[in-house]
CSV table of C-alpha atoms in Angstrom, one decimal:
chain,number,residue,atom,x,y,z
A,883,MET,CA,69.6,-54.6,-159.7
A,884,TYR,CA,71.1,-54.1,-163.1
A,885,GLY,CA,72.9,-57.5,-163.0
A,886,LYS,CA,69.7,-59.4,-161.9
A,887,LEU,CA,67.7,-57.8,-164.7
A,888,TRP,CA,70.4,-58.6,-167.3
A,889,SER,CA,70.5,-62.2,-166.2
A,890,PHE,CA,66.7,-62.4,-166.4
A,891,VAL,CA,66.6,-60.9,-169.9
A,892,ASN,CA,69.4,-63.2,-171.1
A,893,HIS,CA,67.6,-66.2,-169.7
A,894,TYR,CA,64.4,-65.5,-171.7
A,895,ILE,CA,65.7,-63.6,-174.8
A,896,ASP,CA,68.4,-64.8,-177.2
A,897,ALA,CA,71.7,-63.0,-177.1
A,898,ASP,CA,71.1,-61.1,-180.4
A,899,HIS,CA,68.1,-59.3,-179.0
A,900,ALA,CA,68.9,-59.1,-175.3
A,901,LEU,CA,70.3,-55.5,-175.5
A,902,ALA,CA,67.3,-54.3,-177.4
A,903,VAL,CA,65.0,-55.5,-174.6
A,904,TYR,CA,67.2,-54.7,-171.6
A,905,LEU,CA,67.7,-50.9,-172.1
A,906,PRO,CA,64.0,-50.1,-172.8
A,907,ILE,CA,63.0,-52.1,-169.7
A,908,LEU,CA,65.4,-50.0,-167.6
A,909,ILE,CA,64.3,-46.7,-169.1
A,910,VAL,CA,60.6,-47.4,-168.6
A,911,GLY,CA,61.2,-48.9,-165.1
A,912,TRP,CA,63.2,-45.9,-163.9
A,913,THR,CA,60.7,-43.5,-165.4
A,914,ILE,CA,57.9,-45.1,-163.5
A,915,ILE,CA,59.9,-45.1,-160.3
A,916,GLY,CA,60.9,-41.5,-160.7
A,917,THR,CA,57.3,-40.4,-161.5
A,918,LEU,CA,55.9,-42.3,-158.5
A,919,PHE,CA,58.5,-40.8,-156.3
A,920,GLY,CA,57.7,-37.3,-157.5
A,921,LEU,CA,54.0,-38.0,-156.9
A,922,GLY,CA,54.7,-39.2,-153.4
A,923,VAL,CA,56.9,-36.2,-152.5
A,924,CYS,CA,54.3,-33.7,-153.9
A,925,SER,CA,51.6,-35.5,-151.9
A,926,ALA,CA,53.6,-35.5,-148.8
A,927,ILE,CA,54.4,-31.8,-148.9
A,928,ARG,CA,50.8,-30.9,-150.0
A,929,ILE,CA,51.6,-29.5,-153.5
A,930,ASP,CA,48.8,-29.4,-156.0
A,931,LEU,CA,49.4,-32.4,-158.2
A,932,ILE,CA,47.6,-31.0,-161.3
A,933,GLN,CA,49.7,-27.9,-161.4
A,934,SER,CA,53.0,-29.7,-160.9
A,935,LEU,CA,52.2,-32.7,-163.1
A,936,ALA,CA,54.5,-31.5,-166.0
A,937,ASP,CA,57.4,-31.1,-163.6
A,938,ILE,CA,56.8,-34.5,-162.1
A,939,LEU,CA,56.7,-36.2,-165.5
A,940,CYS,CA,59.8,-34.3,-166.6
A,941,ALA,CA,61.7,-35.4,-163.5
A,942,GLY,CA,60.5,-39.0,-164.1
A,943,GLY,CA,61.8,-38.8,-167.7
A,944,TYR,CA,65.2,-37.5,-166.6
A,945,ALA,CA,65.4,-40.4,-164.1
A,946,GLY,CA,64.6,-42.8,-166.9
A,947,ILE,CA,67.3,-41.4,-169.1
A,948,PHE,CA,70.1,-40.9,-166.6
A,949,LEU,CA,69.5,-43.9,-164.3
A,950,GLY,CA,68.0,-46.2,-166.9
A,951,LEU,CA,69.8,-45.6,-170.2
A,952,PHE,CA,73.1,-44.3,-169.0
A,953,GLY,CA,73.2,-46.6,-165.9
A,954,GLY,CA,72.4,-49.6,-168.2
A,955,ILE,CA,75.1,-48.6,-170.7
A,956,LEU,CA,77.7,-48.2,-167.9
A,957,TYR,CA,76.7,-51.5,-166.4
A,958,LEU,CA,77.1,-53.3,-169.8
A,959,TYR,CA,80.4,-51.4,-170.5
A,960,ARG,CA,81.8,-52.6,-167.2
A,961,LYS,CA,80.6,-56.2,-167.9
């Protein structure tokens, strides 16, 4: 996934700005995925979504930071 997104960004963005576009896309994408996953789990086990909304958003933010930012940096470092 990281490689395909990097290729996509490099195809449409010049090399000077590709990194500035790549990492925010990863962070936002993983944050959305983590938040939707948290909403799905809370809905599946019948937890009140309003009461656990802060926890869900916090978990989504951590997913964005760890998987998005650090994962993207590690991918680029290996490449």
